[in-house]
XYZ file of C-alpha atoms in Angstrom:
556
model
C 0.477 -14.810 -29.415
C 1.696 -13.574 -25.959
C 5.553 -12.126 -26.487
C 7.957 -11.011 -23.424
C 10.143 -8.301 -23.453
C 13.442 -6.917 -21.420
C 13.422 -3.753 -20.270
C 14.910 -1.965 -22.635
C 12.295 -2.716 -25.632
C 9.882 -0.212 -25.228
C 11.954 2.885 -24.416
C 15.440 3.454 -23.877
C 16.186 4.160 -19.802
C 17.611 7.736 -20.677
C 13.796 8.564 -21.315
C 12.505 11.427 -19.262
C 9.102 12.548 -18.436
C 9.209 15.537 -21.207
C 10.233 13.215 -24.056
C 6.704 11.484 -23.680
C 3.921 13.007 -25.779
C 2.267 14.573 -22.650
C 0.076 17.584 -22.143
C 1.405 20.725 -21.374
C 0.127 20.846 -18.186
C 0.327 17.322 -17.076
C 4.410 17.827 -17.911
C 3.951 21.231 -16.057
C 2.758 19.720 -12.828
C 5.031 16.468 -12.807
C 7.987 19.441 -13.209
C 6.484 21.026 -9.862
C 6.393 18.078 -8.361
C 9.524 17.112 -9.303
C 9.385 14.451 -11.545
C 12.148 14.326 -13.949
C 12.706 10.758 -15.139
C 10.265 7.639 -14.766
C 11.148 4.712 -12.289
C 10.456 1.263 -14.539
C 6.745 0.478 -14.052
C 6.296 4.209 -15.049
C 8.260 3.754 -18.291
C 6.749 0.701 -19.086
C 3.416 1.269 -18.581
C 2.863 4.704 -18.520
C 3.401 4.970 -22.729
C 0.923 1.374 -23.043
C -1.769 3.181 -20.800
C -1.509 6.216 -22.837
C -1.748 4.359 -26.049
C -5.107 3.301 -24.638
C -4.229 -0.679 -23.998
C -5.513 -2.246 -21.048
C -2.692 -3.116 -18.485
C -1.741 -4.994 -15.667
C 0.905 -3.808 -13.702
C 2.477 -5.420 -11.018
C 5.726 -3.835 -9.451
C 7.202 -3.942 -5.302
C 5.751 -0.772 -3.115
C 7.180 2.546 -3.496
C 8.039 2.481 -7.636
C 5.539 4.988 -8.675
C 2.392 3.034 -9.673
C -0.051 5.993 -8.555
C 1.760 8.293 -11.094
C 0.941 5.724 -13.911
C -2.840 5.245 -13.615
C -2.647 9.217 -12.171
C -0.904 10.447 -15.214
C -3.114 8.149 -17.621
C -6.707 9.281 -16.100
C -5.549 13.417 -15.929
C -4.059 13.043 -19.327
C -7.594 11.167 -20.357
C -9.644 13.263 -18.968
C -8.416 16.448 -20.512
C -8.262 14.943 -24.375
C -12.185 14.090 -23.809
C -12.958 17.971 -21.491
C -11.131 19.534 -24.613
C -12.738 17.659 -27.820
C -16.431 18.090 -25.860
C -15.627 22.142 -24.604
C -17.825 20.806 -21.439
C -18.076 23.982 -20.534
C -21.193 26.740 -20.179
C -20.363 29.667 -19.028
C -17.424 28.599 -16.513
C -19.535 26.091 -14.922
C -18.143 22.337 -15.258
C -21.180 20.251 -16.367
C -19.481 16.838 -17.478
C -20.221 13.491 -15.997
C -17.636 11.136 -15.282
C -14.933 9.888 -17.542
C -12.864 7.885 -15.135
C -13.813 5.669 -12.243
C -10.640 5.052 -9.961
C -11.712 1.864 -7.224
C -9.031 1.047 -4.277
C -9.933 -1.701 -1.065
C -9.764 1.420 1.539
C -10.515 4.614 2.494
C -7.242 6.022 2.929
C -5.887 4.830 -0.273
C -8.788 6.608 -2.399
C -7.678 9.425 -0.481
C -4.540 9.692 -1.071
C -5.355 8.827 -4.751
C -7.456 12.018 -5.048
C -4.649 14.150 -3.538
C -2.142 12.778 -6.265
C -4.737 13.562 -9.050
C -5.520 16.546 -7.482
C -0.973 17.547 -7.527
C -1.375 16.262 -11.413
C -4.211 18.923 -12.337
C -2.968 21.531 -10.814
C -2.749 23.744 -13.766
C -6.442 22.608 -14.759
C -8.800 23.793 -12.466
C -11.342 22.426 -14.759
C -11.058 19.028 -13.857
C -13.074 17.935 -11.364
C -12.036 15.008 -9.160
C -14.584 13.668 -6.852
C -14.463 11.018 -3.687
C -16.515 8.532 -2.658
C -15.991 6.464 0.410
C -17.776 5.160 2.964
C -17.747 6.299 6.190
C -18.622 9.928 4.931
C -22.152 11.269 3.713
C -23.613 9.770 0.984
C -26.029 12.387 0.775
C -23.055 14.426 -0.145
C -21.551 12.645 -2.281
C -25.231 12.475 -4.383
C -24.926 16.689 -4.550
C -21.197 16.820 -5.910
C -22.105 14.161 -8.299
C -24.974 15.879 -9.484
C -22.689 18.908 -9.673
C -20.729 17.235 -12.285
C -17.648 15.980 -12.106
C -14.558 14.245 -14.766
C -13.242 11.705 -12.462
C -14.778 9.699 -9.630
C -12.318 7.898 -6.738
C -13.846 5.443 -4.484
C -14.205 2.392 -2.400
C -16.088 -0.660 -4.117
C -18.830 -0.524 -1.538
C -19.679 3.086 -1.914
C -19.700 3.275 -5.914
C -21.570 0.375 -5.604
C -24.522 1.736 -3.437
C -23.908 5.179 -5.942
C -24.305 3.034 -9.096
C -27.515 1.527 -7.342
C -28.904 4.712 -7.182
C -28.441 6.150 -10.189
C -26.896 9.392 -8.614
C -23.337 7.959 -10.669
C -23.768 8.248 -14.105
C -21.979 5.423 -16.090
C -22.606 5.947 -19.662
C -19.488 7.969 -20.230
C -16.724 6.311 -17.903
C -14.834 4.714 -20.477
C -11.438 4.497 -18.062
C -11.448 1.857 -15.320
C -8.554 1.549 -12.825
C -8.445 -0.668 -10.039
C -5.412 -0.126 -7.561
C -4.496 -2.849 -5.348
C -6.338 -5.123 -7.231
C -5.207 -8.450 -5.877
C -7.389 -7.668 -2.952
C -10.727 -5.627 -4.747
C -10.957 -9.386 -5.956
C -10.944 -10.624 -2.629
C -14.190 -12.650 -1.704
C -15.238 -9.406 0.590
C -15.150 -7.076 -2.920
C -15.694 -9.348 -5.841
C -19.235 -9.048 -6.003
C -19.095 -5.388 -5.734
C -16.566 -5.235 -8.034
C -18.202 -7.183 -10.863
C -21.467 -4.986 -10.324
C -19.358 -2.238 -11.110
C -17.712 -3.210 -13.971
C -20.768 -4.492 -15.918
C -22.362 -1.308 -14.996
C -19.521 0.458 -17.287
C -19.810 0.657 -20.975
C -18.089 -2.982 -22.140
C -15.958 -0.846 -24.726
C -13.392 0.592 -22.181
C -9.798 0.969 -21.242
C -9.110 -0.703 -17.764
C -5.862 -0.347 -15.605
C -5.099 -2.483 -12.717
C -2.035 -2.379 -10.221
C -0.531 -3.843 -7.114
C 2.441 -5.312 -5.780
C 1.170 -8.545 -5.359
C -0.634 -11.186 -7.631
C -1.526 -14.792 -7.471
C -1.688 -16.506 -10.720
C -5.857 -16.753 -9.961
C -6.011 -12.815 -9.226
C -4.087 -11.997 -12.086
C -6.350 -14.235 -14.579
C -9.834 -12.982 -13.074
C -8.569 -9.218 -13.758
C -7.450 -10.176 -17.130
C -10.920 -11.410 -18.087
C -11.729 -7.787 -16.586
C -10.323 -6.923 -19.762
C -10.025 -6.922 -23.600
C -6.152 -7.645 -24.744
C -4.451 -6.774 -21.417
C -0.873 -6.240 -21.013
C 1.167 -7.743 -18.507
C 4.457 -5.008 -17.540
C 6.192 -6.616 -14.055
C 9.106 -4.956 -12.552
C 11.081 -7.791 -9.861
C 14.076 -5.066 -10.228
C 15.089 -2.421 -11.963
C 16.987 -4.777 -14.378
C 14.452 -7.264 -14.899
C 11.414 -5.804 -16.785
C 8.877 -8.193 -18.536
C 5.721 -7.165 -20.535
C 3.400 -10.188 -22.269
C 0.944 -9.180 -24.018
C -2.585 -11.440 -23.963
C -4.554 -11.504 -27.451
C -6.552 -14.603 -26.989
C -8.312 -16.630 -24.406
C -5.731 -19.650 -24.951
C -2.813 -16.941 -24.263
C -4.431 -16.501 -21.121
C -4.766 -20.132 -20.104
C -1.474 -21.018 -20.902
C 0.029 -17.564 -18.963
C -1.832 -19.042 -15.744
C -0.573 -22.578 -16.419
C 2.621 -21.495 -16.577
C 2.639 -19.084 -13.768
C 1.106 -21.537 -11.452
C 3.873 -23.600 -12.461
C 6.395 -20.954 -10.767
C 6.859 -19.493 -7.076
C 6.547 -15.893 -6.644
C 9.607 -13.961 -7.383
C 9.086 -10.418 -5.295
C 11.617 -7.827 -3.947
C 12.282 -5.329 -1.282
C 15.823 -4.469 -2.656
C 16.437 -1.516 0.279
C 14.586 -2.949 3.204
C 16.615 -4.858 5.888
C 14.509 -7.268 7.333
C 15.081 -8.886 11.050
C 13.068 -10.948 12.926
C 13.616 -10.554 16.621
C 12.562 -13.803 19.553
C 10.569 -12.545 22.869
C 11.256 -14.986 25.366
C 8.312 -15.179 27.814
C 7.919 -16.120 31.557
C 7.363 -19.738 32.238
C 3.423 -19.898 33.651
C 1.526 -22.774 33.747
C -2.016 -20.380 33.891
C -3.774 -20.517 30.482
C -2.481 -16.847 30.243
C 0.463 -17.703 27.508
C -1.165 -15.035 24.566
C -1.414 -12.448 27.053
C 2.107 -12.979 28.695
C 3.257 -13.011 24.873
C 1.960 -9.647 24.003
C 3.114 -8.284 27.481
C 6.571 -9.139 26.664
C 6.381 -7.921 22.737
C 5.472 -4.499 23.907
C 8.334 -4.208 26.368
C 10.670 -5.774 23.390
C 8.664 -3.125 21.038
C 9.559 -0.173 23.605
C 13.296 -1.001 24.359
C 13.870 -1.382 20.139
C 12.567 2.040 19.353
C 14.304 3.695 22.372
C 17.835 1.801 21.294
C 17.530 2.616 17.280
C 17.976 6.030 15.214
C 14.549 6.291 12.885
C 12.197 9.075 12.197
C 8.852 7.650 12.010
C 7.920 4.076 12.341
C 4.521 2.471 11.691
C 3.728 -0.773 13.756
C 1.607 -3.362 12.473
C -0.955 -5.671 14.818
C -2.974 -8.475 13.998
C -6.013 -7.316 15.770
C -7.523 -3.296 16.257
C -7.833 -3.664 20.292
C -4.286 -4.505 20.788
C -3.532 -1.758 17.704
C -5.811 1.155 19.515
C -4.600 -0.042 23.017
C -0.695 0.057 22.100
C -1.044 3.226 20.225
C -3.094 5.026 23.664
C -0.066 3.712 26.036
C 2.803 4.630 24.197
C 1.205 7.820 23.778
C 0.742 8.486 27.022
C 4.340 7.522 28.414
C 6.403 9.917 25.807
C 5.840 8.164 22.773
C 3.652 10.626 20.209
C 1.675 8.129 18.566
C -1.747 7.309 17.149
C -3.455 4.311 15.628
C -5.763 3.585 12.950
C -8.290 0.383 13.065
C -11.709 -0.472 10.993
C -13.424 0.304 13.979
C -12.607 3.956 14.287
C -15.053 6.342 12.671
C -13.596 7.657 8.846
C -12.802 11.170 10.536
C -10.836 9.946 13.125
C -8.596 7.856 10.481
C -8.293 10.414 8.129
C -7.238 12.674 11.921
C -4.698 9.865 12.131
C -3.182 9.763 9.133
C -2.830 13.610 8.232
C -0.988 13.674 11.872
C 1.186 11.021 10.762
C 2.013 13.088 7.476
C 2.655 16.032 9.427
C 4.819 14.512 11.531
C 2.584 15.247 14.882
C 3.228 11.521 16.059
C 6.453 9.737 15.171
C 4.840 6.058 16.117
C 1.452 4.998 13.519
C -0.258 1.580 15.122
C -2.279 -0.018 12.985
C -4.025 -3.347 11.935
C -3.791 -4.563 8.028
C -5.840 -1.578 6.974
C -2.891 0.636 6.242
C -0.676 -2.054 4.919
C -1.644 -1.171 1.348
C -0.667 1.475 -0.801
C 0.018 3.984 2.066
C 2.842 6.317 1.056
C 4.567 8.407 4.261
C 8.479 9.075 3.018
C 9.358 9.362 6.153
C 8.469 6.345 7.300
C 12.070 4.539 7.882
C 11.424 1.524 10.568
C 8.713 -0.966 10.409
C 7.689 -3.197 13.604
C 5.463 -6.000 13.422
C 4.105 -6.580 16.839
C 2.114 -9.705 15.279
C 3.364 -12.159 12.682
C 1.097 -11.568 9.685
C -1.303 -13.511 8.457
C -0.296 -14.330 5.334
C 3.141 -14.085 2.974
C 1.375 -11.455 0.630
C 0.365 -9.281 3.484
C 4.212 -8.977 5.147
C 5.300 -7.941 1.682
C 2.946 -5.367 1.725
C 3.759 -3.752 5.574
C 7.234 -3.898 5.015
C 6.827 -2.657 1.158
C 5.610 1.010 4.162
C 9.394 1.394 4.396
C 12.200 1.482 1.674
C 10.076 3.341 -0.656
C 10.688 5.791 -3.729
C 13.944 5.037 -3.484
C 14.746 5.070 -0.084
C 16.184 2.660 2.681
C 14.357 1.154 5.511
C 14.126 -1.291 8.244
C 12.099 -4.107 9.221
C 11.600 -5.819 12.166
C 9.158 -8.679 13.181
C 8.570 -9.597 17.030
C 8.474 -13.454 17.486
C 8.221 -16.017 20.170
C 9.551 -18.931 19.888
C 6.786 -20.937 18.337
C 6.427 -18.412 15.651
C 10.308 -18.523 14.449
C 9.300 -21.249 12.047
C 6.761 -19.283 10.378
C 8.717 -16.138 9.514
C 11.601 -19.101 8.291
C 8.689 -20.450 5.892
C 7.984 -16.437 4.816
C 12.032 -16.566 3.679
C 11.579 -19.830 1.579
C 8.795 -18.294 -0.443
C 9.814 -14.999 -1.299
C 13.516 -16.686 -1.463
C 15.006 -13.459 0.506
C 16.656 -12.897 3.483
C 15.774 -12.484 7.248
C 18.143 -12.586 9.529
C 17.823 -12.341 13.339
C 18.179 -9.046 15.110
C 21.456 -9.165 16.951
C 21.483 -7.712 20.325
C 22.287 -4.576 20.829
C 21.795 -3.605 17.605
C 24.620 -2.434 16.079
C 23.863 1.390 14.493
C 25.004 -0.084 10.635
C 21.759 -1.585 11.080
C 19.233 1.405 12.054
C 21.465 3.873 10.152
C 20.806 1.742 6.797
C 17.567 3.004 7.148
C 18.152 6.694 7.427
C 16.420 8.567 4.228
C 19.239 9.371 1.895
C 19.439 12.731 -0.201
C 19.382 11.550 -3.833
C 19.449 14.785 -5.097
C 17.301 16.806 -8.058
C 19.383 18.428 -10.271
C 19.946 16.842 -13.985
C 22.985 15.214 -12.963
C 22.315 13.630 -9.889
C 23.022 9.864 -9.518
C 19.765 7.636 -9.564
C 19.057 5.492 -6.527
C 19.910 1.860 -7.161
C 16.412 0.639 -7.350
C 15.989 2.675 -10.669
C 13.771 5.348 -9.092
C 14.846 8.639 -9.971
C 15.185 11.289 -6.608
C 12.100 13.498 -8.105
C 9.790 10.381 -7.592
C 7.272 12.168 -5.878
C 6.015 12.680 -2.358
C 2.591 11.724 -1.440
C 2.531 14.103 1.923
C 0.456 16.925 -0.431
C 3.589 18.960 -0.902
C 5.447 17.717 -4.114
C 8.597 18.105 -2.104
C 11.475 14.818 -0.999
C 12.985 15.102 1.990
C 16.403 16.374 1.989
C 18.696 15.107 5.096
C 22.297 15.513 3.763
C 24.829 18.541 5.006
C 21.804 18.991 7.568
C 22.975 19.284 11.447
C 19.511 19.326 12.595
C 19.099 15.926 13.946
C 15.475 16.815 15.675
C 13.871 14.285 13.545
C 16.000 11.651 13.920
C 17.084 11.640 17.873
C 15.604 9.131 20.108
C 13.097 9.385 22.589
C 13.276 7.584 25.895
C 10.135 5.220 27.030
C 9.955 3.379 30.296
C 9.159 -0.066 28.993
C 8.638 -1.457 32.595
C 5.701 0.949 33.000
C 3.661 -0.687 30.100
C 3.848 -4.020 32.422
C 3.080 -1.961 35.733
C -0.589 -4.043 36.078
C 0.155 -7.538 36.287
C -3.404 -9.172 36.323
C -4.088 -12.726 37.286
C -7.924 -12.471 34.798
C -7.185 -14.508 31.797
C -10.912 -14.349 30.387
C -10.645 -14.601 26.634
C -12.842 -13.974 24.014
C -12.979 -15.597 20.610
C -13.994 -13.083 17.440
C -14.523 -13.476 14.011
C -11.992 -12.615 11.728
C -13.060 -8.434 10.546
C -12.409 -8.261 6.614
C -12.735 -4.512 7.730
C -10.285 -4.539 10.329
C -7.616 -6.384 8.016
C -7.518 -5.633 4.479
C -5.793 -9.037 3.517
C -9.020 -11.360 4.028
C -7.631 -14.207 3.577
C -8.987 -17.961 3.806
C -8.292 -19.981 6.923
C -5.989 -22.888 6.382
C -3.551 -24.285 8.044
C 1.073 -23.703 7.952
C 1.281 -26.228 4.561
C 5.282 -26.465 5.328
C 5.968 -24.136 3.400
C 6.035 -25.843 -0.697
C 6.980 -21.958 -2.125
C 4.077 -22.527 -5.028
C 0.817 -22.023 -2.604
C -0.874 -19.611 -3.485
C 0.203 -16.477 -1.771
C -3.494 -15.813 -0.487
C -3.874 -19.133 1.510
C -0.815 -19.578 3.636
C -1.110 -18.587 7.376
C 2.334 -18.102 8.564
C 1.033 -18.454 12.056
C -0.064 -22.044 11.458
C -3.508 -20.958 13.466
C -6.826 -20.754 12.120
C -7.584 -17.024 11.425
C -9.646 -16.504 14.357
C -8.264 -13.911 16.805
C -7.791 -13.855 20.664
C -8.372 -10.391 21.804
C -8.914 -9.528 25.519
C -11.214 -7.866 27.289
C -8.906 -5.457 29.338
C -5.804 -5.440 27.341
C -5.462 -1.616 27.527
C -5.126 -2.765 31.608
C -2.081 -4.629 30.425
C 0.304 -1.186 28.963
């Protein structure tokens, strides 16, 4: 019999990270990096995953859902190194425990840094990574190495598992992160190999912010008894738990009954309407990005942020943008699925670093992505779908934080961004112009504090929520008078339009399931009913086919 519970039924919110029955050293590194008490998917789940249920946890961006399946595979891994001694004379010679799958590249990076911040104080843990884009050659001699736990793309692990050069006999500890899209169409094959490669007697953790009621039920049958533990705020905490195939069909029955109810409780969200010149030439799409980049240029030299990522439907426009606002005082860089794996992983440690202020990217990095500095969001391009704006704005207003969201708009794509409000049942409001500084200074990082007393952020996550940067340490901006990160920078937005161009040669491409993580299945605007599935509505009302042109860096 499925049963739901309020948030305060399995552990009382005073909880902090050393009253769970942790290891020594786990509770030694999540001190470092200054964990002291657990945001609400963290409390909720982290105490079922260690009990050795399967789980399915679905919370908004930025709540901690790394640290959960983190915590559970380090605190796994070293019960089963310590009851084998896998150990001959100081060399490691186990074979994987844990298998850790996520859609991209980046995220299975930054998964293996966070695992990497939890083991700190075990040096004999060994945490492999295995994506594609790098050697697989290598990845063949570490594995034969030995190694405890394995992080990878579903592709990769795939072609591993194939090969017999990743043992699975031993991987008793599944997690999938972002799982609503590793069951895409473009990973469900690879994923199933996967999984019936694995012994069937296993615990399996899967996470993400978003679910459709068909996602959720095809992970669930992933599993044994799953448990459900959702976090819409900090106040509203439910956990079901599934112990037959009838609980099951009557939890998607029910949830298919219901429109999706999912928050971004510290983002401000805008939309903002270009206005384009009157031309009867078939050059409209190219006059309307023109005019978004000079709208894109003028909001970033008007507002106070520190870093802003900017999100683009397609990678020419994304690696284009990214090489002209570079080039006119703007430090930025982009990341696309057409870029080679170095040059991302280039990208995004420069981001982290805070070498460029400005990341461009497709759908790629709109997942799991954690840069807490990251205050401003820009979406150049209307996303495609409902569940894939949650996720770029979820970039912003994380661990606690405050942010700001803007999308750029003409005028035909105002009723798509209305039909994004209706579903999600939130509120986005037109930019007013000039934007008043209440607005960008709503989304300046706030110091929360880490001492024992310090007040918890409204959003229930506690200031030591942790930084994914490689550090362990939060940002603190309070009592500072150094404003460098936070001052302006000035951009001449009439140079990006200095090359007017009369070509308006076009050329029709595929939609790339590698350029945009959210592969989603081309349908039409449905008006906007609030129970279709989040998956298959195209705010843009277009088929997802994209325009991209053939000079378009001629056009910054």
């Amino acid at each position: 019999m499925a049963t739901s519970t309020s948030d305060t039924a399995l552990v009382a919110r005073t909880t902090m990270f050393r009253d769970l029955p942790l290891h020594a050293d786990v509770g030694h590194a999540l001190t470092t990096m200054l964990f002291r008490r657990p945001s609400p998917i963290q409390l909720h789940a982290l105490p079922v995953a260690m009990f050795g249920n399967d789980v399915i946890g679905q919370a908004k961006s930025g709540t901690g859902k790394t640290a959960v399946f983190g915590v559970a595979a380090i605190e796994y891994t070293i019960r089963q190194v310590e009851q084998q001694n896998q150990k001959i004379e100081g060399h490691v010679v186990g074979i994987p425990l844990a298998l850790i799958l996520a859609p991209t590249r980046e995220i299975a990076v930054q998964i293996e840094s966070v695992l990497r911040q939890l083991a700190q104080f075990r040096p004999d843990i060994v945490i492999r990574t295995c994506i594609g884009g790098l050697s697989v050659a290598q990845d063949q001699i570490y594995l034969a190495a030995g190694c405890h736990i394995v992080v990878g793309t579903p592709g990769r692990v795939k072609a591993l598992v194939d090969q017999h050069s990743l043992p699975c006999s031993a991987i008793r500890l599944l997690v999938l992160d972002e799982v609503d899209k590793l069951m895409a169409r473009d990973f469900e094959k690879d994923l199933q190999y996967i999984a019936d490669a694995l012994p069937e007697r296993r615990q399996t953790l899967a996470f993400s912010a978003t679910f459709t009621p068909d996602q959720l039920f095809a992970v669930a049958q992933l599993m044994r008894t799953p448990q459900i533990v959702r976090v819409r705020r900090p106040d509203d905490v439910t956990t079901e738990f599934i112990s037959s195939a009838e609980d099951l069909e009557n939890w998607k029955k029910r949830e298919q009954s219901n429109s999706p109810e999912l928050w971004l409780p510290h983002v401000r969200q805008f939309y903002s309407v270009v206005d384009i010149p009157s031309r009867k030439a078939a050059g409209d799409d190219i006059l309307n990005m023109k005019a978004k980049v000079v709208k894109l240029t003028a909001l970033l030299s008007e507002i106070v942020f520190m870093q802003c990522m900017v999100f683009c439907n397609g990678k020419f426009r994304a690696e284009a943008l990214a090489t002209a606002l570079a080039a006119h005082g703007w430090p930025a860089a982009s990341i696309t699925g057409s870029q080679p794996q170095a040059t991302r992983l280039e990208a995004m440690e420069g981001f982290r670093a805070s070498r460029s202020r400005v990341l461009v990217s497709t759908d790629l990095t709109a997942r799991g992505i954690d840069v807490d500095k990251v205050n401003v969001v820009v979406n150049l391009d209307l996303p495609r779908d409902p569940a894939t704006y949650l996720h770029r704005v979820g970039r912003t207003g994380r661990f606690g934080g405050k942010g700001l969201a803007v999308t750029l708009l003409s005028r035909k794509e105002v009723q798509g961004v209305h039909l994004l409000a209706r579903v999600f049942g939130m509120k986005i409001n037109e930019l007013p112009s000039p934007v008043p500084p209440e607005i960008y200074t709503y989304a300046a990082p706030e110091d929360t504090g880490d001492g024992e007393n310090a007040e918890e952020p409204s959003d229930g996550v506690a200031a030591e929520s942790f930084s994914v940067e490689g550090t362990g340490e939060l940002c603190n901006y309070e009592g500072s008078d150094d404003k460098a990160g936070l001052v302006t920078c000035s951009a001449a937005a009439e140079i990006l339009l200095a090359k007017e161009t009369e070509d308006t040669d076009t050329t029709i491409i595929r939609h790339n399931c590698e350029d945009v993580v959210e592969n989603s299945t081309s349908c039409a605007a449905k008006g906007g009913t609030g129970a279709e599935p989040l998956s298959r509505m195209n705010l843009s009302g277009y088929d997802l086919e994209e325009k991209s042109y053939k000079r378009w860096a001629d056009f910054l």
